[in-house]
Structure formats: C-alpha cells, structure tokens
PDB file of C-alpha atoms (C1' of nucleotides) in Angstrom:
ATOM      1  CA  UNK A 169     -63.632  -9.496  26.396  1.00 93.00           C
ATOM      2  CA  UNK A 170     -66.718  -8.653  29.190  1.00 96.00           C
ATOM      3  CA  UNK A 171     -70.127  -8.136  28.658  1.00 97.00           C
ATOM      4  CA  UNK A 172     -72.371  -5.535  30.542  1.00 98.00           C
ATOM      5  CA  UNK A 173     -76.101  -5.027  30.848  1.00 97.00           C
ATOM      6  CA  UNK A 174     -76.643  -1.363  30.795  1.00 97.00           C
ATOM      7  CA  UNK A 175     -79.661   0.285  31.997  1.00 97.00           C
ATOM      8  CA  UNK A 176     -81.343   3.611  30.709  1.00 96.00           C
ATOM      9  CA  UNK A 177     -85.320   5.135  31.117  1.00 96.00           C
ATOM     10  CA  UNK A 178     -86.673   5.025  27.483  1.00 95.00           C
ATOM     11  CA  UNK A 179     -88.602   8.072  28.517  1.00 93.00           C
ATOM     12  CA  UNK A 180     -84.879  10.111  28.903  1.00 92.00           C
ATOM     13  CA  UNK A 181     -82.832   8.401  26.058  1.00 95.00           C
ATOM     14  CA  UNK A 182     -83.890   4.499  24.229  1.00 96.00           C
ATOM     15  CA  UNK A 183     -82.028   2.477  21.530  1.00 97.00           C
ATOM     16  CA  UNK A 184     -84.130   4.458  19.336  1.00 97.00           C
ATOM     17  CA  UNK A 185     -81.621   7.876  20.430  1.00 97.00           C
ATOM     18  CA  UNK A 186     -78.673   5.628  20.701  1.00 97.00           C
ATOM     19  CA  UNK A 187     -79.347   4.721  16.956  1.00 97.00           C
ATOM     20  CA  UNK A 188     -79.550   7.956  15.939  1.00 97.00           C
ATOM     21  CA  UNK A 189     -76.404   9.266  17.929  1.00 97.00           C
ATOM     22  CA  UNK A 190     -74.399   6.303  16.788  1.00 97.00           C
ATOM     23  CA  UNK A 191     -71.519   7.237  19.814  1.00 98.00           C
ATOM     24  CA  UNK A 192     -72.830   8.621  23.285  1.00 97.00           C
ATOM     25  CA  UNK A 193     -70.976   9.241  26.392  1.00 97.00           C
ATOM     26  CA  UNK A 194     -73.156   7.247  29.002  1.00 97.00           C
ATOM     27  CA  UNK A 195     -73.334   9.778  31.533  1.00 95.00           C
ATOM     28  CA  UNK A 196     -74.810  10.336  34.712  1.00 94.00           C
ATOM     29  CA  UNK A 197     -73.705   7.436  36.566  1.00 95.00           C
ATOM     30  CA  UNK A 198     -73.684   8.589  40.398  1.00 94.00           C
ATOM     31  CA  UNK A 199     -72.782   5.463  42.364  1.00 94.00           C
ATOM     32  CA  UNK A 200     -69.405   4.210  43.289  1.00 93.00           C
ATOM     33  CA  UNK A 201     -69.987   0.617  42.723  1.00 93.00           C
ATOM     34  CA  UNK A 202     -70.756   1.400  39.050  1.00 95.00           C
ATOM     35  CA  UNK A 203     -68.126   3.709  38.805  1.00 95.00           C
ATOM     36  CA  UNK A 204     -65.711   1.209  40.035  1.00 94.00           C
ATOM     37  CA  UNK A 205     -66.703  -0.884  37.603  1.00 95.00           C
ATOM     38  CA  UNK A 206     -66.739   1.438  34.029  1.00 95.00           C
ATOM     39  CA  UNK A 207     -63.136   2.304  35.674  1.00 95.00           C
ATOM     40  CA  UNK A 208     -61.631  -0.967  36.756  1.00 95.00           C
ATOM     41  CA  UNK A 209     -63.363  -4.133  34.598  1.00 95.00           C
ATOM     42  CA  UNK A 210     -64.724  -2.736  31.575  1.00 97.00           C
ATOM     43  CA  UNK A 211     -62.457  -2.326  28.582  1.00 97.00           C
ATOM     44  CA  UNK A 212     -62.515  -1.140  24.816  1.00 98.00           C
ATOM     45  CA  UNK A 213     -64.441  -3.744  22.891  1.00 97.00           C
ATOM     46  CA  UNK A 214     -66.391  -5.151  25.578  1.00 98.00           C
ATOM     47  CA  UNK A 215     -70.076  -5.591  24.531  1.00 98.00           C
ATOM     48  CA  UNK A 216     -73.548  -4.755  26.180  1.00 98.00           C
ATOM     49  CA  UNK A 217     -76.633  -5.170  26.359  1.00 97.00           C
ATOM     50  CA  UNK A 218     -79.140  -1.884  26.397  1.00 98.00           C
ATOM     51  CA  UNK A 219     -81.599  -2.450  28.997  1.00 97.00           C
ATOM     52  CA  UNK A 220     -84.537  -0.073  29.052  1.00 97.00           C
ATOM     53  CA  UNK A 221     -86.058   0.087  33.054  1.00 96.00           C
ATOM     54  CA  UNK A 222     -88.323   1.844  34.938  1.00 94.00           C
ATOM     55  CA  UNK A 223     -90.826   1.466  32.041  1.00 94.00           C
ATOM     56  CA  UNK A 224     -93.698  -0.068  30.982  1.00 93.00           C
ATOM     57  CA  UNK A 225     -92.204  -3.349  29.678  1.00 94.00           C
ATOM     58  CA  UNK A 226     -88.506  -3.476  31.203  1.00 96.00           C
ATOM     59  CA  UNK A 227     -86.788  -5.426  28.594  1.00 96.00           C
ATOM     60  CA  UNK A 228     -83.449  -5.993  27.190  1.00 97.00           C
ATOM     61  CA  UNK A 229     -83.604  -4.155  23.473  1.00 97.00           C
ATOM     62  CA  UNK A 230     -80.475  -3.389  21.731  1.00 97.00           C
ATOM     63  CA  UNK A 231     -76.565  -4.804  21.561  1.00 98.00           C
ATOM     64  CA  UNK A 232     -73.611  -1.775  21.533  1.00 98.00           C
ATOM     65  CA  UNK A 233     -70.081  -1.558  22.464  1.00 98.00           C
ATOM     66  CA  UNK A 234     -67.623  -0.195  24.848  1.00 98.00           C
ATOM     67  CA  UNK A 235     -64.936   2.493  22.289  1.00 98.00           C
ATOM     68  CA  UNK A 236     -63.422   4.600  24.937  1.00 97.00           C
ATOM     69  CA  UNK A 237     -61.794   4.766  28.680  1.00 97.00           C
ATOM     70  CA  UNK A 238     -63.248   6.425  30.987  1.00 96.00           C
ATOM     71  CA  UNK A 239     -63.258   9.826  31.428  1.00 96.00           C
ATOM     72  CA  UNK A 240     -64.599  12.350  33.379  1.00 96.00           C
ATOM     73  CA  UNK A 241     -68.025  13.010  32.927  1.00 95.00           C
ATOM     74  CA  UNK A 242     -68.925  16.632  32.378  1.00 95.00           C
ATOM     75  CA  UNK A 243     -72.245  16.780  33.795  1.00 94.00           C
ATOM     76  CA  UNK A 244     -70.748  16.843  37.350  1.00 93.00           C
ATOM     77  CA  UNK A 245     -69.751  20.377  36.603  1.00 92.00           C
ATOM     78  CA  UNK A 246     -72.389  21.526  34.817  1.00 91.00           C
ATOM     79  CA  UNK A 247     -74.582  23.422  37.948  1.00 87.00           C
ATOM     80  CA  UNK A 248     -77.231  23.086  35.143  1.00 88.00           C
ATOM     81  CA  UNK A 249     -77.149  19.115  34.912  1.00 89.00           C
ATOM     82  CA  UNK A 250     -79.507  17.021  37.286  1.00 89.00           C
ATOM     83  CA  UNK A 251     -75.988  15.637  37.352  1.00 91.00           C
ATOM     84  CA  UNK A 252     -74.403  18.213  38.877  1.00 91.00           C
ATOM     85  CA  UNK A 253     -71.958  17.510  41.914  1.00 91.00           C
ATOM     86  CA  UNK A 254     -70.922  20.590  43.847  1.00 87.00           C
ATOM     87  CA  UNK A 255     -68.931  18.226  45.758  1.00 87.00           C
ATOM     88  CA  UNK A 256     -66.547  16.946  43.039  1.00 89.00           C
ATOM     89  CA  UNK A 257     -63.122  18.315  42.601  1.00 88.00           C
ATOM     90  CA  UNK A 258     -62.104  19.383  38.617  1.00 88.00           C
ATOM     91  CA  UNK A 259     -58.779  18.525  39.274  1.00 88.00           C
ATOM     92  CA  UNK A 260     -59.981  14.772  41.182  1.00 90.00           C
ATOM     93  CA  UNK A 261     -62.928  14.212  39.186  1.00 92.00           C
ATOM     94  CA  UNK A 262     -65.306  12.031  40.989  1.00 93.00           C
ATOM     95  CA  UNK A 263     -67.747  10.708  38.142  1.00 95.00           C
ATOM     96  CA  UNK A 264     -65.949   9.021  35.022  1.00 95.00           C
ATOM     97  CA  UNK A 265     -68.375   7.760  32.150  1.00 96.00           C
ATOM     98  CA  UNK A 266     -67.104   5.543  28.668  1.00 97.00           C
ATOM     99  CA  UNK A 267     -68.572   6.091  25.258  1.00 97.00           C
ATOM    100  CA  UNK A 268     -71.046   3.594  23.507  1.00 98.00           C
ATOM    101  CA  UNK A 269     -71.553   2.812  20.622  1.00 98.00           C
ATOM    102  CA  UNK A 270     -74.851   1.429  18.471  1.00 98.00           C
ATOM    103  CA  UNK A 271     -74.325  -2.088  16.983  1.00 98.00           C
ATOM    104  CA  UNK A 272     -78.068  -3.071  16.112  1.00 98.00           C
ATOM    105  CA  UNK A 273     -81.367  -3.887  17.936  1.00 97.00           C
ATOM    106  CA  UNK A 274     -82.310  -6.777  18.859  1.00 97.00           C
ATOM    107  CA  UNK A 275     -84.778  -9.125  16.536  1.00 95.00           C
ATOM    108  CA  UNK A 276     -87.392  -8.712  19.536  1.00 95.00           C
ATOM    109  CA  UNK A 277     -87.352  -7.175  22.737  1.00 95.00           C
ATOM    110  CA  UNK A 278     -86.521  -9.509  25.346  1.00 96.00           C
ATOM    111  CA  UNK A 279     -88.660  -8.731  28.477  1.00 96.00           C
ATOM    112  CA  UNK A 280     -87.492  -8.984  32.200  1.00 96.00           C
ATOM    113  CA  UNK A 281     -90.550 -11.221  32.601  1.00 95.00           C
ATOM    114  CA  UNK A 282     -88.703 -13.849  30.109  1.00 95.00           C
ATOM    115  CA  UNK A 283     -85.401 -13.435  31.543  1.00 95.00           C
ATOM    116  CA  UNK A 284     -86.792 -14.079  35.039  1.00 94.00           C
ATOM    117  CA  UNK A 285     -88.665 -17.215  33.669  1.00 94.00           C
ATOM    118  CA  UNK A 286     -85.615 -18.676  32.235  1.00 93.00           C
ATOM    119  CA  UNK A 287     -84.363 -21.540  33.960  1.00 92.00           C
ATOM    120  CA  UNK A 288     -80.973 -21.307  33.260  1.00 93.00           C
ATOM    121  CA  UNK A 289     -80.344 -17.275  34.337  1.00 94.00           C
ATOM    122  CA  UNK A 290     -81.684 -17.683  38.426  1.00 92.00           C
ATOM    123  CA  UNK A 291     -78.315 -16.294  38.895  1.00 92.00           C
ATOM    124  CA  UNK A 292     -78.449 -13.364  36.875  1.00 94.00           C
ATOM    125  CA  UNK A 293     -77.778 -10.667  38.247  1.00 93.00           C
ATOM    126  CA  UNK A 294     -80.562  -8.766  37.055  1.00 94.00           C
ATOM    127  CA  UNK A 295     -83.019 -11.252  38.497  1.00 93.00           C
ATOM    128  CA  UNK A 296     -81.658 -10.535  41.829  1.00 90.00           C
ATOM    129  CA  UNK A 297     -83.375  -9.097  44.560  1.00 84.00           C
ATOM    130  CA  UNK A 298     -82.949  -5.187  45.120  1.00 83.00           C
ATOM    131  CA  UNK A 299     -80.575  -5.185  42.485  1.00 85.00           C
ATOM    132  CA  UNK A 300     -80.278  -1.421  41.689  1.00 89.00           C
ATOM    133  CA  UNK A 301     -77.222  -0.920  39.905  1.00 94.00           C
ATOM    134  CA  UNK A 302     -77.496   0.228  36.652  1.00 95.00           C
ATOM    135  CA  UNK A 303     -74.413  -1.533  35.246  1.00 96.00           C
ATOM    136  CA  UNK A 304     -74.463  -5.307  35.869  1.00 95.00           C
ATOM    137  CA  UNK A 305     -71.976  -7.291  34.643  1.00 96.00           C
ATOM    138  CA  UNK A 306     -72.902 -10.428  32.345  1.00 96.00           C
ATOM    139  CA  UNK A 307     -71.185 -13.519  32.063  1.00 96.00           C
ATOM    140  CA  UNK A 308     -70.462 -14.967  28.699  1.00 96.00           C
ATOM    141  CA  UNK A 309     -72.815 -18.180  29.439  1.00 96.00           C
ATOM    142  CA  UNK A 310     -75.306 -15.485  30.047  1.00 96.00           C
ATOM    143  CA  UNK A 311     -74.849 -13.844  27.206  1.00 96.00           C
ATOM    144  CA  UNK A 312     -75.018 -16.800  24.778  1.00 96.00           C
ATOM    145  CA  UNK A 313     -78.302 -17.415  26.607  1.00 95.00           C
ATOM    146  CA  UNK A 314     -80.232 -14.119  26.293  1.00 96.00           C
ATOM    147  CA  UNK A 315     -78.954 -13.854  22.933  1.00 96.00           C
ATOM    148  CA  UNK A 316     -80.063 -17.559  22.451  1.00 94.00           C
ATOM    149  CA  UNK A 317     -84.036 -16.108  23.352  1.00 94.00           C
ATOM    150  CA  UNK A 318     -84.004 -13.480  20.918  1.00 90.00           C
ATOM    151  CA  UNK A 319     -83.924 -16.418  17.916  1.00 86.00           C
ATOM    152  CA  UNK A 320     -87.062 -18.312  19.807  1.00 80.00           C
ATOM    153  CA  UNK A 321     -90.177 -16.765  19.631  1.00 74.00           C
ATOM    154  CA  UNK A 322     -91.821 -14.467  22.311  1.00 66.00           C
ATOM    155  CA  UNK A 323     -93.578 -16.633  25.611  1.00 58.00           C
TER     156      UNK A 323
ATOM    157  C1'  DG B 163     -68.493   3.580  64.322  1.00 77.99           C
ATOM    158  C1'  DC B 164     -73.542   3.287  64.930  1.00 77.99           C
ATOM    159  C1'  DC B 165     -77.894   4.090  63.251  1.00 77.99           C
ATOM    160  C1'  DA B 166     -82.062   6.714  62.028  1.00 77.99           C
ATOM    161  C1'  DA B 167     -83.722   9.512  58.471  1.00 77.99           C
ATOM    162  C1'  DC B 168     -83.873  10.384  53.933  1.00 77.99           C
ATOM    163  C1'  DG B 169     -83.284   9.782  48.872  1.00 77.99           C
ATOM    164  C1'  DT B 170     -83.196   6.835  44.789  1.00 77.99           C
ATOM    165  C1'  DT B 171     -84.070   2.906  41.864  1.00 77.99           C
ATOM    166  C1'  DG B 172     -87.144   0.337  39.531  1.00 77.99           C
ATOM    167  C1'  DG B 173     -90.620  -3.407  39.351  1.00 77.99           C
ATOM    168  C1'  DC B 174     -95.328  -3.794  39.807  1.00 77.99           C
TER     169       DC B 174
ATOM    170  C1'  DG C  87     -98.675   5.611  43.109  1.00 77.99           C
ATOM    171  C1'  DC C  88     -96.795   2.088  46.163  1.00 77.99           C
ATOM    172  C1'  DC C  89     -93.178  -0.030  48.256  1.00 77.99           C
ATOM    173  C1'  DA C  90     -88.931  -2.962  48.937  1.00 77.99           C
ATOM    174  C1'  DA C  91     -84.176  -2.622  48.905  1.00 77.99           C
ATOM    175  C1'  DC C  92     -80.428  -0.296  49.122  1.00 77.99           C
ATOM    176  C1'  DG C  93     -77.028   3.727  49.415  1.00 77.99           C
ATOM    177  C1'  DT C  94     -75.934   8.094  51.582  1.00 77.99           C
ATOM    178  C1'  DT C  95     -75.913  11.544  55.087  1.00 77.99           C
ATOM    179  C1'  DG C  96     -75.159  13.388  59.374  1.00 77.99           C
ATOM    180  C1'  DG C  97     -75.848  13.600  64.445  1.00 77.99           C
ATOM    181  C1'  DC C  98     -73.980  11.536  68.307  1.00 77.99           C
TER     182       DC C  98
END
DNA sequence: GCCAACGTTGGC
DNA sequence: GCCAACGTTGGC
C-alpha cells in the first residue's frame, strides 16, 4: 500500500465538504506528472493525507482513501468547467481522476510550518523547493512521522 | 530543438 | 499582492 499527500484550496472544497460528501471524484487535476501518477502508482486502498494550500495556515488536516481507478474526469468536457479542455479527445481522454473517500480528521491540524521544522522530514517532498504538484507521494517513514505529530501537542 | 513569453501554483 | 519556481506554448 502507498500513501499520497493531496492538496485542495479550502476556499473551493476542505475536509469539512469531503466529510459531508463522504466519496468525491478528485477532479481537476491538469498536469501530466500528477496524472501519471493517479494512473500508474496509486492503487485502491492506498491512503492520503488532505492537504489544504494556498490558504491562510497551509496545513495537513484530514486522512481518506483511494476506492476507485482512474477514470476519466468529466470536467474536461464540460465547456462550462474551469476544467474544460477543448483539446482532449472523448474517445483518448486526456485527464483521469480516482475517487476519495473521508476516513476522519485529524486530532489537530498539522501546519506546513511544523512539518518544515521537523528534523526528520528535510526530505519531504512537500518541504521542497518549488514543489508545485498537487499530488506528492509520501513514504511510509513519513507517514508514521506526520501522523506521529498529530499525538504531540501544537509548537 | 531552443528559448522567450506567458500562465499557474502556492507560500509569504 | 508579491514573487519564485516551474510547466506550457509557440515562433523560429
């Protein structure tokens, strides 16, 4: 099994809307690394981490789980969308999402500012420089450690 | 294939 | 709102 960081705005759809929905197709992705990824390495039971970004306190809030393949994601044919793609073909979809689903939120949020602080996660991919993707994978040492913080009190 | 211009992400 | 760090686009 792999575990994912996932990122979404809280201002367009938290782990408060993800509770509520209970299954949501993560949509929208529109780069081909993280497509690669959702198609090739992640799998059905895989967990991950929901990451709210491009907020006031980015911050690693919620745990849910990988339940389907990937499929096509509709939005790229919806002219409606913001995540419309006049360039993708219906018959060679270019965009493929997965479903998640809501397992619980964490104890306590735990902030970027605390995961860059931690000695142990320098290699995190999150604490990267110009790290932009907004799938990251997460290795299981990393896991055990994030999930580790949310026990320990806020710093 | 190179590279400048432009767009996007996302922390701050 | 600013800006660094990319990714993408398109002329050549």
């Amino acid at each position: 099994m792999a575990y994912w960081l996932m990122k979404s705005e809280p201002d367009g759809y938290s782990i408060d809307d993800l509770e509520r929905d209970g299954v949501e197709p993560w949509d929208g992705i529109r780069n081909y690394q993280v497509r690669n990824m959702i198609r090739d390495d992640m799998a059905v039971g895989d967990m991950a981490l929901f990451y709210h970004s491009a907020c006031k306190t980015p911050a690693a809030v919620g745990i849910m789980t990988i339940v389907s393949e990937a499929y096509p994601d509709p939005t790229q044919f919806d002219a409606s969308s913001k995540y419309f793609d006049a360039g993708s073909d219906p018959d060679n979809p270019r965009w493929l999402l997965r479903d998640v689903k809501f397992e619980r939120k964490l104890a306590r949020e735990i902030t970027l500012k605390e995961l860059k602080a931690h000695p142990e996660l320098q290699d995190f991919q999150l604490n990267k420089r110009g790290n932009r993707l907004s799938i990251l994978p997460v290795s299981e040492k990393e896991w055990s450690l994030i999930l580790g913080l949310e026990k320990a009190p806020a710093s």
